[in-house]
Coordinates of C-alpha atoms and ligand atoms in Angstrom, one line a residue:
X1 CA 24.9 11.3 -24.6
X2 CA 27.5 8.6 -24.1
X3 CA 28.1 5.7 -26.5
X4 CA 28.4 2.4 -24.7
X5 CA 32.1 2.4 -25.2
X6 CA 33.0 5.8 -23.9
X7 CA 30.5 5.3 -21.0
X8 CA 32.7 2.3 -19.6
X9 CA 35.8 4.5 -20.0
X10 CA 34.4 7.2 -18.0
X11 CA 33.3 4.8 -15.3
X12 CA 36.7 3.1 -15.2
X13 CA 38.6 6.5 -14.8
X14 CA 36.3 7.4 -12.0
X15 CA 37.0 4.3 -10.3
X16 CA 40.7 4.9 -10.6
X17 CA 40.6 8.5 -9.4
X18 CA 38.2 8.2 -6.5
X19 CA 39.7 7.7 -3.1
X20 CA 39.6 4.0 -2.2
X21 CA 36.5 3.3 -0.1
X22 CA 35.4 -0.2 0.4
X23 CA 33.7 0.1 -2.8
X24 CA 31.7 -2.9 -3.9
X25 CA 33.2 -4.8 -7.0
X26 CA 30.7 -6.6 -9.0
X27 CA 31.2 -9.7 -11.0
X28 CA 30.0 -9.6 -14.6
X29 CA 29.2 -6.4 -16.6
X30 CA 26.5 -3.9 -16.6
X31 CA 24.7 -2.8 -19.7
X32 CA 24.6 1.0 -19.6
X33 CA 21.3 2.7 -20.6
X34 CA 20.3 6.3 -20.9
X35 CA 17.5 7.7 -18.7
X36 CA 15.6 8.4 -21.8
X37 CA 15.8 4.8 -23.1
X38 CA 15.1 3.4 -19.7
X39 CA 12.0 5.5 -19.3
X40 CA 10.8 4.3 -22.7
X41 CA 11.4 0.8 -21.9
X42 CA 9.5 0.8 -18.6
X43 CA 6.4 2.1 -20.2
X44 CA 3.7 1.0 -18.9
X45 CA 4.5 -0.1 -15.4
X46 CA 2.7 -1.4 -12.4
X47 CA 3.1 -0.8 -8.7
X48 CA 3.1 -3.7 -6.0
X49 CA 1.2 -1.5 -3.8
X50 CA 0.4 -2.1 0.0
X51 CA 2.8 -4.8 0.1
X52 CA 6.6 -4.3 0.9
X53 CA 5.4 -0.7 1.8
X54 CA 2.9 -1.9 4.5
X55 CA 3.7 -0.9 8.0
X56 CA 5.0 -2.5 10.2
X57 CA 5.4 -5.6 8.0
X58 CA 4.8 -7.2 4.5
X59 CA 1.4 -8.7 5.0
X60 CA 0.3 -6.3 7.7
X61 CA -2.2 -4.6 5.4
X62 CA -4.6 -6.0 2.8
X63 CA -2.3 -8.3 0.9
X64 CA -0.3 -11.4 1.9
X65 CA 3.4 -11.5 1.2
X66 CA 4.0 -11.3 -2.6
X67 CA 4.5 -14.5 -4.5
X68 CA 6.6 -14.5 -7.8
X69 CA 3.5 -15.4 -10.0
X70 CA 2.1 -12.0 -9.3
X71 CA 4.8 -10.8 -11.7
X72 CA 3.7 -13.3 -14.3
X73 CA 0.3 -11.9 -14.1
X74 CA 1.6 -8.4 -14.5
X75 CA 3.9 -9.3 -17.5
X76 CA 1.1 -11.0 -19.3
X77 CA -1.1 -8.0 -19.0
X78 CA 1.4 -6.1 -21.0
X79 CA 3.3 -4.2 -18.2
X80 CA 7.0 -3.7 -18.7
X81 CA 8.1 -2.7 -15.2
X82 CA 7.1 -2.9 -11.5
X83 CA 7.8 -0.1 -8.9
X84 CA 8.4 -1.7 -5.6
X85 CA 7.4 0.7 -2.8
X86 CA 9.3 -0.3 0.3
X87 CA 8.9 0.9 3.8
X88 CA 12.1 0.5 6.0
X89 CA 11.1 2.2 9.1
X90 CA 10.5 -0.7 11.5
X91 CA 13.5 -2.5 10.1
X92 CA 16.1 0.1 10.9
X93 CA 18.3 -0.3 14.1
X94 CA 19.4 2.4 16.4
X95 CA 21.9 5.3 15.9
X96 CA 24.6 5.6 15.0
X97 CA 24.8 2.7 12.6
X98 CA 21.0 2.4 11.6
X99 CA 21.5 -1.2 10.6
X100 CA 18.9 -2.6 8.5
X101 CA 17.5 -6.1 9.5
X102 CA 19.4 -8.6 7.3
X103 CA 16.4 -10.6 6.5
X104 CA 14.5 -7.6 5.3
X105 CA 17.3 -6.6 3.0
X106 CA 17.4 -10.2 1.7
X107 CA 13.6 -10.1 1.2
X108 CA 13.9 -6.9 -0.8
X109 CA 16.7 -8.4 -2.9
X110 CA 14.8 -11.6 -3.6
X111 CA 11.6 -9.7 -4.7
X112 CA 13.7 -7.3 -6.9
X113 CA 15.2 -10.5 -8.5
X114 CA 11.6 -12.2 -9.0
X115 CA 10.8 -8.9 -11.1
X116 CA 14.1 -8.8 -13.2
X117 CA 14.1 -12.6 -13.7
X118 CA 11.0 -12.0 -15.8
X119 CA 12.7 -9.3 -17.8
X120 CA 10.7 -6.6 -16.2
X121 CA 12.2 -3.3 -15.0
X122 CA 12.1 -2.3 -11.4
X123 CA 12.1 0.7 -9.2
X124 CA 13.3 0.3 -5.6
X125 CA 12.5 3.0 -3.1
X126 CA 12.1 4.2 0.4
X127 CA 8.4 4.6 0.8
X128 CA 6.2 5.4 3.8
X129 CA 9.4 6.5 5.7
X130 CA 8.4 9.9 4.5
X131 CA 5.6 9.8 6.9
X132 CA 7.7 8.2 9.7
X133 CA 11.2 9.2 10.7
X134 CA 12.0 10.9 7.3
X135 CA 9.4 13.7 7.7
X136 CA 11.1 17.2 7.6
X137 CA 7.9 19.2 7.4
X138 CA 8.0 19.6 11.3
X139 CA 10.8 20.5 13.5
X140 CA 13.0 17.5 13.1
X141 CA 16.6 18.0 13.1
X142 CA 17.7 17.9 9.4
X143 CA 21.3 16.9 10.2
X144 CA 20.1 13.8 12.1
X145 CA 17.7 12.9 9.4
X146 CA 20.2 13.2 6.7
X147 CA 22.6 11.1 8.6
X148 CA 20.0 8.3 9.0
X149 CA 19.0 8.7 5.3
X150 CA 22.6 8.2 4.1
X151 CA 23.1 5.1 6.3
X152 CA 19.9 3.7 5.0
X153 CA 20.6 4.2 1.3
X154 CA 24.2 3.0 1.9
X155 CA 22.9 -0.3 2.9
X156 CA 20.2 -0.7 0.3
X157 CA 22.6 0.4 -2.5
X158 CA 25.2 -2.1 -1.1
X159 CA 22.7 -5.1 -1.1
X160 CA 21.5 -4.1 -4.7
X161 CA 25.0 -2.9 -6.0
X162 CA 25.4 -5.6 -8.5
X163 CA 21.9 -5.8 -9.9
X164 CA 21.6 -5.1 -13.6
X165 CA 20.5 -1.9 -15.4
X166 CA 17.0 -3.1 -15.2
X167 CA 16.9 -1.8 -11.6
X168 CA 16.5 1.9 -10.8
X169 CA 16.3 3.6 -7.4
X170 CA 13.9 6.3 -6.2
X171 CA 15.1 8.3 -3.1
X172 CA 12.0 8.9 -1.3
X173 CA 8.2 8.6 -1.8
X174 CA 6.1 11.7 -1.6
X175 CA 8.2 13.8 0.8
X176 CA 6.0 16.1 2.9
X177 CA 6.2 19.9 2.8
X178 CA 5.0 22.8 1.0
X179 CA 7.5 25.6 1.3
X180 CA 10.5 26.7 -0.7
X181 CA 12.8 25.9 2.2
X182 CA 11.3 22.3 2.3
X183 CA 11.7 22.0 -1.5
X184 CA 15.4 23.1 -1.2
X185 CA 15.8 20.4 1.4
X186 CA 14.4 17.9 -1.0
X187 CA 16.9 19.0 -3.6
X188 CA 19.7 18.4 -1.0
X189 CA 18.2 15.0 -0.3
X190 CA 18.3 13.9 -4.0
X191 CA 22.1 14.9 -4.0
X192 CA 22.8 13.2 -0.6
X193 CA 21.1 10.0 -2.0
X194 CA 23.4 10.2 -5.1
X195 CA 26.4 10.6 -3.2
X196 CA 25.5 7.7 -1.0
X197 CA 24.8 5.2 -3.8
X198 CA 27.9 6.3 -5.8
X199 CA 30.1 6.0 -2.6
X200 CA 28.9 2.2 -2.4
X201 CA 30.3 1.6 -6.0
X202 CA 29.3 -1.6 -7.7
X203 CA 27.2 -0.7 -10.6
X204 CA 25.4 2.1 -8.9
X205 CA 27.4 4.9 -10.5
X206 CA 25.8 4.0 -13.7
X207 CA 22.4 3.1 -12.4
X208 CA 19.3 5.0 -13.5
X209 CA 17.7 7.1 -10.7
X210 CA 14.2 8.8 -10.7
X211 CA 14.7 11.9 -8.7
X212 CA 11.8 13.5 -7.0
X213 CA 10.4 16.8 -5.9
X214 CA 8.4 17.9 -2.8
X215 CA 5.2 15.9 -2.5
X216 CA 6.1 14.0 -5.7
X217 CA 3.3 16.1 -7.3
X218 CA 3.7 18.0 -10.6
X219 CA 3.1 21.5 -9.1
X220 CA 5.6 21.4 -6.2
X221 CA 8.1 19.5 -8.4
X222 CA 7.9 22.3 -11.0
X223 CA 8.2 25.0 -8.5
X224 CA 11.1 23.7 -6.4
X225 CA 12.9 20.9 -8.3
X226 CA 16.5 21.8 -9.1
X227 CA 19.0 19.5 -10.9
X228 CA 21.5 18.2 -8.4
X229 CA 24.9 19.8 -8.5
X230 CA 27.8 17.5 -8.3
X231 CA 29.6 15.2 -10.5
X232 CA 27.4 12.2 -10.4
X233 CA 27.0 10.5 -13.8
X234 CA 23.8 8.6 -13.1
X235 CA 21.3 8.8 -15.8
X236 CA 18.3 10.4 -14.1
X237 CA 14.7 11.1 -14.7
X238 CA 12.1 12.9 -12.6
X239 CA 9.3 10.9 -11.0
X240 CA 6.0 12.4 -10.0
X241 CA 2.5 11.2 -9.1
X242 CA -0.9 12.0 -10.5
X243 CA -4.3 11.5 -8.8
X244 CA -6.5 14.1 -10.3
X245 CA -9.2 15.4 -10.2
X246 CA -9.3 14.5 -6.5
X247 CA -13.0 14.2 -6.3
X248 CA -13.4 11.8 -9.2
X249 CA -10.3 9.6 -8.3
X250 CA -11.2 9.3 -4.6
X251 CA -15.0 9.3 -5.0
X252 CA -15.5 12.6 -3.0
X253 CA -18.6 14.7 -3.0
X254 CA -20.6 12.4 -5.2
X255 CA -18.4 12.9 -8.3
X256 CA -19.0 9.8 -10.3
X257 CA -19.0 11.6 -13.6
X258 CA -16.0 12.5 -15.6
X259 CA -15.1 13.3 -19.2
X260 CA -16.3 16.8 -20.0
X261 CA -14.2 18.9 -22.3
X262 CA -13.1 20.8 -19.3
X263 CA -12.0 17.6 -17.6
X264 CA -10.1 16.6 -20.8
X265 CA -8.4 19.9 -21.0
X266 CA -7.5 20.2 -17.1
X267 CA -5.8 16.7 -17.4
X268 CA -3.7 17.7 -20.5
X269 CA -2.9 21.1 -18.9
X270 CA -1.5 19.3 -15.8
X271 CA 0.8 17.0 -17.8
X272 CA 1.9 19.7 -20.1
X273 CA 2.8 22.3 -17.5
X274 CA 5.4 19.9 -15.9
X275 CA 6.7 18.8 -19.3
X276 CA 7.2 22.5 -20.2
X277 CA 9.1 23.0 -17.0
X278 CA 11.5 20.1 -17.7
X279 CA 11.7 20.0 -21.5
X280 CA 14.9 17.8 -21.7
X281 CA 14.3 15.6 -18.6
X282 CA 12.8 12.1 -18.9
X283 CA 9.6 12.1 -16.9
X284 CA 7.8 9.2 -15.2
X285 CA 4.4 9.2 -13.5
X286 CA 5.4 6.6 -10.9
X287 CA 1.8 6.4 -9.3
X288 CA -1.6 7.1 -10.8
X289 CA -5.1 5.5 -10.6
X290 CA -8.7 5.7 -10.5
X291 CA -9.7 2.6 -8.7
X292 CA -11.9 -0.2 -10.5
X293 CA -13.3 -0.7 -7.0
X294 CA -14.8 2.7 -6.3
X295 CA -15.2 4.7 -9.6
X296 CA -17.9 4.3 -12.3
X297 CA -16.7 2.2 -15.3
X298 CA -17.5 4.2 -18.3
X299 CA -16.1 7.4 -16.7
X300 CA -13.1 5.4 -15.5
X301 CA -12.4 4.1 -19.0
X302 CA -12.5 7.6 -20.4
X303 CA -10.2 8.7 -17.6
X304 CA -7.6 6.0 -18.3
X305 CA -7.7 6.4 -22.0
X306 CA -7.1 10.2 -22.0
X307 CA -4.7 9.9 -19.2
X308 CA -2.4 7.4 -21.0
X309 CA -2.6 9.2 -24.4
X310 CA -1.7 12.6 -22.7
X311 CA 1.2 11.0 -20.8
X312 CA 2.4 9.6 -24.3
X313 CA 1.9 12.8 -26.0
X314 CA 4.0 14.6 -23.3
X315 CA 6.6 11.8 -23.4
X316 CA 6.0 10.5 -19.9
X317 CA 6.1 7.0 -18.8
X318 CA 3.2 5.8 -16.4
X319 CA 3.2 3.3 -13.5
X320 CA -0.3 2.2 -12.3
X321 CA -1.0 2.2 -8.6
X322 CA -2.6 -1.0 -7.5
X323 CA -3.1 -1.4 -3.7
X324 CA -4.3 -5.1 -4.1
X325 CA -7.9 -4.1 -4.0
X326 CA -7.9 -1.9 -7.0
X327 CA -7.0 -4.0 -10.1
X328 CA -5.2 -7.4 -9.8
X329 CA -6.8 -9.9 -7.5
X330 CA -3.5 -11.4 -6.6
X331 CA -5.2 -14.5 -5.2
X332 CA -7.3 -15.4 -8.3
X333 CA -4.9 -13.9 -10.7
X334 CA -8.0 -12.1 -12.2
X335 CA -7.8 -8.4 -13.2
X336 CA -10.9 -6.7 -11.7
X337 CA -11.2 -4.5 -14.8
X338 CA -9.6 -6.1 -18.0
X339 CA -10.9 -3.3 -20.1
X340 CA -8.7 -0.9 -18.2
X341 CA -5.7 -3.0 -18.7
X342 CA -6.4 -3.3 -22.4
X343 CA -7.0 0.6 -22.5
X344 CA -3.6 1.2 -20.9
X345 CA -1.6 -1.1 -23.2
X346 CA -3.3 0.1 -26.4
X347 CA -3.4 3.9 -25.6
X348 CA 0.4 3.7 -24.8
X349 CA 1.1 2.4 -28.2
X350 CA -1.1 4.9 -29.9
X351 CA -3.9 2.5 -30.8
X352 CA -7.4 4.0 -30.7
X353 CA -9.8 2.6 -28.1
X354 CA -13.6 2.8 -28.5
X355 CA -15.2 3.8 -25.2
X356 CA -18.5 3.4 -23.6
X357 CA -20.5 6.7 -23.9
X358 CA -21.7 8.1 -20.5
X359 CA -22.9 11.4 -19.0
X360 CA -20.0 13.8 -18.9
X361 CA -21.9 16.8 -17.6
X362 CA -21.5 16.8 -13.7
X363 CA -24.3 19.2 -13.3
X364 CA -26.8 16.5 -14.7
X365 CA -29.5 15.2 -12.5
X366 CA -29.0 11.6 -13.4
X367 CA -25.9 9.6 -14.7
X368 CA -26.2 7.5 -17.9
X369 CA -23.4 4.9 -18.8
X370 CA -22.9 2.5 -21.5
X371 CA -20.8 0.2 -19.2
X372 CA -23.9 -1.4 -18.0
X373 CA -27.3 -2.7 -19.2
X374 CA -29.5 -1.9 -16.2
X375 CA -33.0 -3.4 -16.0
X376 CA -35.2 -2.7 -13.1
X377 CA -37.1 -5.5 -11.4
X378 CA -40.7 -5.2 -12.3
X379 CA -40.1 -3.5 -15.7
X380 CA -41.1 -5.3 -19.0
X381 CA -38.0 -6.2 -21.1
X382 CA -37.5 -4.1 -24.1
X383 CA -34.8 -3.4 -26.7
X384 CA -31.8 -1.4 -25.0
X385 CA -29.6 0.9 -26.9
X386 CA -26.0 1.6 -25.7
X387 CA -24.1 4.3 -27.4
X388 CA -20.4 3.8 -27.8
X389 CA -17.6 6.4 -29.0
X390 CA -16.0 4.5 -31.9
X391 CA -12.9 6.7 -32.3
X392 CA -12.3 5.2 -35.7
X393 CA -13.1 1.6 -35.0
X394 CA -16.1 -0.7 -35.9
X395 CA -17.9 -3.2 -33.6
X396 CA -16.4 -6.6 -34.5
X397 CA -17.8 -9.2 -32.2
X398 CA -19.9 -9.4 -29.0
X399 CA -19.7 -12.5 -26.7
X400 CA -21.3 -13.4 -23.3
X401 CA -19.4 -14.8 -20.2
X402 CA -20.0 -18.3 -21.4
X403 CA -18.1 -17.6 -24.6
X404 CA -21.2 -17.8 -26.8
X405 CA -21.1 -15.3 -29.6
X406 CA -24.1 -13.0 -30.2
X407 CA -25.6 -12.9 -33.6
X408 CA -26.8 -10.0 -35.4
X409 CA -29.6 -9.0 -36.1
X410 CA -31.3 -11.6 -33.8
X411 CA -29.4 -10.4 -30.8
X412 CA -28.2 -6.9 -31.6
X413 CA -27.9 -4.5 -34.4
X414 CA -25.3 -1.6 -34.8
X415 CA -26.1 1.7 -36.3
X416 CA -23.0 4.0 -36.7
X417 CA -22.8 7.6 -37.6
X418 CA -21.0 10.7 -36.3
X419 CA -18.3 8.7 -34.7
X420 CA -20.6 6.9 -32.5
X421 CA -22.3 3.4 -32.6
X422 CA -25.6 2.6 -31.1
X423 CA -25.6 -0.9 -30.2
X424 CA -29.2 -2.1 -29.9
X425 CA -29.7 -5.3 -27.9
X426 CA -33.0 -6.9 -28.8
X427 CA -35.6 -7.8 -26.4
X428 CA -35.4 -11.4 -27.6
X429 CA -31.7 -11.5 -26.6
X430 CA -32.1 -9.6 -23.2
X431 CA -35.0 -11.8 -22.3
X432 CA -32.6 -14.7 -22.0
X433 CA -30.9 -13.0 -19.0
X434 CA -33.5 -10.7 -17.5
X435 CA -37.3 -10.5 -16.9
X436 CA -39.7 -8.4 -15.0
X437 CA -39.6 -10.9 -12.1
X438 CA -36.0 -12.3 -12.1
X439 CA -34.1 -11.9 -8.9
X440 CA -31.8 -8.9 -8.8
X441 CA -28.1 -9.3 -9.5
X442 CA -25.4 -9.3 -12.2
X443 CA -26.6 -11.7 -15.0
X444 CA -23.6 -11.9 -17.4
X445 CA -21.0 -9.7 -19.0
X446 CA -20.8 -9.0 -22.6
X447 CA -17.4 -8.5 -24.2
X448 CA -17.7 -6.1 -27.1
X449 CA -14.7 -6.5 -29.3
X450 CA -13.8 -3.6 -31.7
X451 CA -11.8 -3.7 -35.0
X452 CA -8.8 -2.3 -32.8
X453 CA -8.0 -1.4 -29.2
X454 CA -9.5 -2.5 -25.9
X455 CA -12.6 -4.6 -25.7
X456 CA -15.4 -3.2 -23.5
X457 CA -17.0 -5.4 -20.7
X458 CA -20.7 -4.5 -20.3
X459 CA -22.6 -6.1 -17.3
X460 CA -26.3 -7.0 -17.5
X461 CA -27.6 -6.0 -14.3
X462 CA -31.1 -6.5 -13.0
X463 CA -31.7 -4.2 -10.1
X464 CA -34.0 -3.0 -7.5
X465 CA -33.3 -0.7 -4.4
X466 CA -31.2 -2.6 -1.9
X467 CA -32.4 -3.3 1.6
X468 CA -30.8 -2.7 5.0
X469 CA -31.2 -5.6 7.4
X470 CA -34.6 -5.6 9.2
X471 CA -35.5 -2.4 7.1
X472 CA -33.0 -0.5 9.5
X473 CA -33.9 3.3 9.5
X474 CA -31.8 4.8 12.2
X475 CA -29.4 4.5 15.1
X476 CA -27.6 6.7 17.4
X477 CA -24.3 8.4 16.4
X478 CA -21.7 7.1 18.9
X479 CA -18.3 8.9 18.5
X480 CA -15.3 6.8 18.2
X481 CA -16.3 3.8 16.1
X482 CA -17.5 2.8 12.6
X483 CA -21.1 2.0 12.2
X484 CA -21.7 -1.2 10.0
X485 CA -25.2 -1.5 8.6
X486 CA -25.9 -5.0 7.1
X487 CA -27.3 -4.7 3.5
X488 CA -28.8 -6.9 1.0
X489 CA -27.5 -5.8 -2.4
X490 CA -29.9 -5.7 -5.2
X491 CA -27.8 -5.3 -8.4
X492 CA -24.2 -3.9 -8.3
X493 CA -22.9 -4.8 -4.8
X494 CA -21.6 -1.3 -4.2
X495 CA -22.6 2.2 -3.2
X496 CA -22.4 5.0 -5.7
X497 CA -22.5 8.1 -3.6
X498 CA -23.6 9.2 -0.1
X499 CA -25.5 12.5 0.7
X500 CA -25.4 13.7 4.3
X501 CA -27.4 16.5 5.6
X502 CA -28.6 17.5 9.2
X503 CA -32.2 18.0 10.1
X504 CA -31.9 21.7 9.5
X505 CA -30.5 21.3 6.0
X506 CA -26.9 22.0 6.9
X507 CA -24.5 19.6 5.0
X508 CA -22.7 17.3 7.3
X509 CA -19.4 18.1 5.4
X510 CA -18.2 20.6 2.9
X511 CA -20.7 23.3 2.8
X512 CA -19.2 24.6 -0.4
X513 CA -20.6 21.6 -2.3
X514 CA -23.8 23.7 -2.6
X515 CA -22.2 25.2 -5.7
X516 CA -22.0 21.7 -7.3
X517 CA -24.7 20.0 -9.3
X518 CA -27.7 17.8 -7.9
X519 CA -25.5 14.7 -7.8
X520 CA -22.8 16.3 -5.8
X521 CA -24.4 19.1 -3.4
X522 CA -24.1 17.8 0.1
X523 CA -22.3 14.6 -0.7
X524 CA -19.7 13.1 1.5
X525 CA -16.5 11.4 0.8
X526 CA -15.7 7.8 0.3
X527 CA -13.3 6.3 3.0
X528 CA -13.5 9.5 5.0
X529 CA -17.2 9.4 5.7
X530 CA -18.6 6.1 4.2
X531 CA -17.5 2.9 2.7
X532 CA -18.8 -0.6 2.2
X533 CA -17.8 -4.2 2.2
X534 CA -19.5 -7.4 0.9
X535 CA -22.1 -7.3 3.5
X536 CA -22.4 -3.9 5.0
X537 CA -22.6 -0.2 4.3
X538 CA -20.3 1.5 6.8
X539 CA -20.6 5.1 8.2
X540 CA -17.0 5.8 9.4
X541 CA -16.0 6.9 12.8
X542 CA -15.0 10.3 11.5
X543 CA -18.7 10.9 10.1
X544 CA -20.1 9.4 13.4
X545 CA -18.0 11.8 15.3
X546 CA -19.1 14.8 13.3
X547 CA -22.8 14.1 13.9
X548 CA -22.3 13.3 17.7
X549 CA -20.4 16.5 18.1
X550 CA -23.0 18.6 16.3
X551 CA -25.7 17.1 18.4
X552 CA -28.4 17.2 15.8
X553 CA -29.7 14.4 13.7
X554 CA -28.4 13.8 10.2
X555 CA -29.9 11.8 7.3
X556 CA -27.6 9.8 5.2
X557 CA -28.9 9.1 1.6
X558 CA -27.1 6.0 0.3
X559 CA -27.2 5.9 -3.6
X560 CA -26.6 3.2 -5.8
X561 CA -25.9 2.5 -9.5
X562 CA -27.7 3.4 -11.7
X563 CA -27.9 7.0 -10.2
X564 CA -31.5 7.6 -11.1
X565 CA -34.2 9.1 -8.9
X566 CA -35.4 6.6 -6.2
X567 CA -32.4 4.3 -6.2
X568 CA -31.5 5.2 -2.8
X569 CA -32.1 4.5 1.0
X570 CA -32.3 7.1 3.8
X571 CA -30.8 6.3 7.1
X572 CA -30.8 8.7 10.0
X573 CA -28.2 9.1 12.7
X574 CA -29.9 10.4 15.9
X575 CA -28.0 12.0 18.9
Ligands
NAG601 C1 5.9 25.2 -14.7 O1 4.9 24.6 -13.7 C2 4.1 25.6 -12.9 C3 3.3 24.9 -11.9 O2 2.4 23.9 -12.5 C4 3.3 26.5 -13.9 O3 2.6 27.5 -13.2 C5 4.2 27.1 -15.0 O4 3.4 27.8 -15.9 C6 5.1 26.0 -15.6 N1 6.0 26.6 -16.6 C7 5.8 26.4 -17.9 C8 6.9 27.0 -18.7 O5 4.9 25.8 -18.4
NAG602 C1 -34.6 11.0 1.8 O1 -34.5 12.2 2.5 C2 -34.5 13.2 1.5 C3 -34.2 14.5 2.5 O2 -33.1 14.3 3.2 C4 -35.9 13.4 1.0 O3 -36.0 14.4 0.1 C5 -36.2 12.0 0.2 O4 -37.4 12.1 -0.2 C6 -36.0 10.9 1.1 N1 -36.1 9.6 0.2 C7 -36.8 8.7 0.8 C8 -36.7 7.4 -0.1 O5 -37.4 8.6 1.8

């Protein structure tokens, strides 16, 4: 470890001894920082997803061009850093210069400055290029790839050479490949990247870098990553990404339940194994998420709380992935799940969060969750009890969406014991929002504040089974396009899970799910096979293709929250 003074001497000597390139000279001074300190200071962080990384252009995907106030929102929520995923592929000119479009370099520099002007740390990278020209998992000529990569990084590092030590570089996002040879090439890429940015000069020889392993996943990084040889002095950390378990995070195979002891242990094991492989290297999880748009709230809150705590336990910083539809609504400046934001910030500091209790056994036949008060249209209103895992806290205050505070015992009572609280909402209070005949919908959100940690937001939802427009029951499977089925939501405006079976009982996808529980056996996968928007349930073109090709009818059972018997619609694709 260098003191600040000796660090400057080392760099000055290096500059004197190195051959004279047209090295960038920066005005002002650079405040050196160790990789360890840098990683501590960026925690927790947020990703500007699907924006500068969109292909072909910023604005091409689901987000408009970013505006600086987005970073105000991010800072206000308690984040300390922003990872800027950037795709360069369409902006790079022809060989041999591979000149990057000036306007794009300027745009990247401008957005980086918007981040650092707010005192936030930034990671600049080369992102979906790993799917495009910089993909060495096939037969591409590695010499050519390397030459282009060096030119690209030379230009980025020149443009950002004089940025402060708030800015770090990441050579490449999620490089493809699975073999040792591909892993070795990634190690070489880290080194080539270091040489390129050091040759540029400026403040780059002192800049923090987050190096990566194959796939940027914990296992392949553990297997193949080697510290780069060479004389670069950059403080360096390893960055990897975490989206696990796949089925919960990506709503595959009906997995809406998470939080069993096995789930908790598996997550800890993942983070522990990579930490044990790199005991003295600062680590950052540069992407992770379970989207607020598609996962069940109580399960998601447990997932985030445990994840952030385990990352902290294994001395690993975290940067949330947000594609623009997951967490921050950039237009309205509202976070879609404020509870998750508070869970992250509190768990990172070691403050205990109280959590909504929920079903954790994924072999269960129904799913219970304390993130909602569900009331079925037609049922009489009665007291409803929600268990919470207190984790050492007490219930402090409950308010409704309009800001009015609930009173106890008229509106609710709390009985605590064994680390849990049962919050019983009285019939008299609930009757202000729901009745046997009120129309379905989300009636209000209760904010339950605890003596410490995140508050829980509990929605009161009056529900009945949604209806497909015109009572639609079937249509023909036509390969090659999505099928949009208009729906009238009757409660939460979203699908929980979708089961898909052919008329002979064969599952449409993933036969092995027969070994799963009742809420998972035969279930298809969100985005791959089904999705929804505000007005429609959508059977994807992939699922349509499977049914058309099999030439036998398939029944899709669309399930909604709460996941209880009867809250579903059957729809048949004929052939
Ligand atoms: C390193 O990581 C690999 C892959 O996850 C794992 O199998 C191995 O046990 C880890 N090594 C240590 C020392 O934990
Ligand atoms: C939906 O179809 C399944 C068989 O695929 C059947 O068991 C179930 O009763 C049906 N539900 C309704 C509401 O028709």
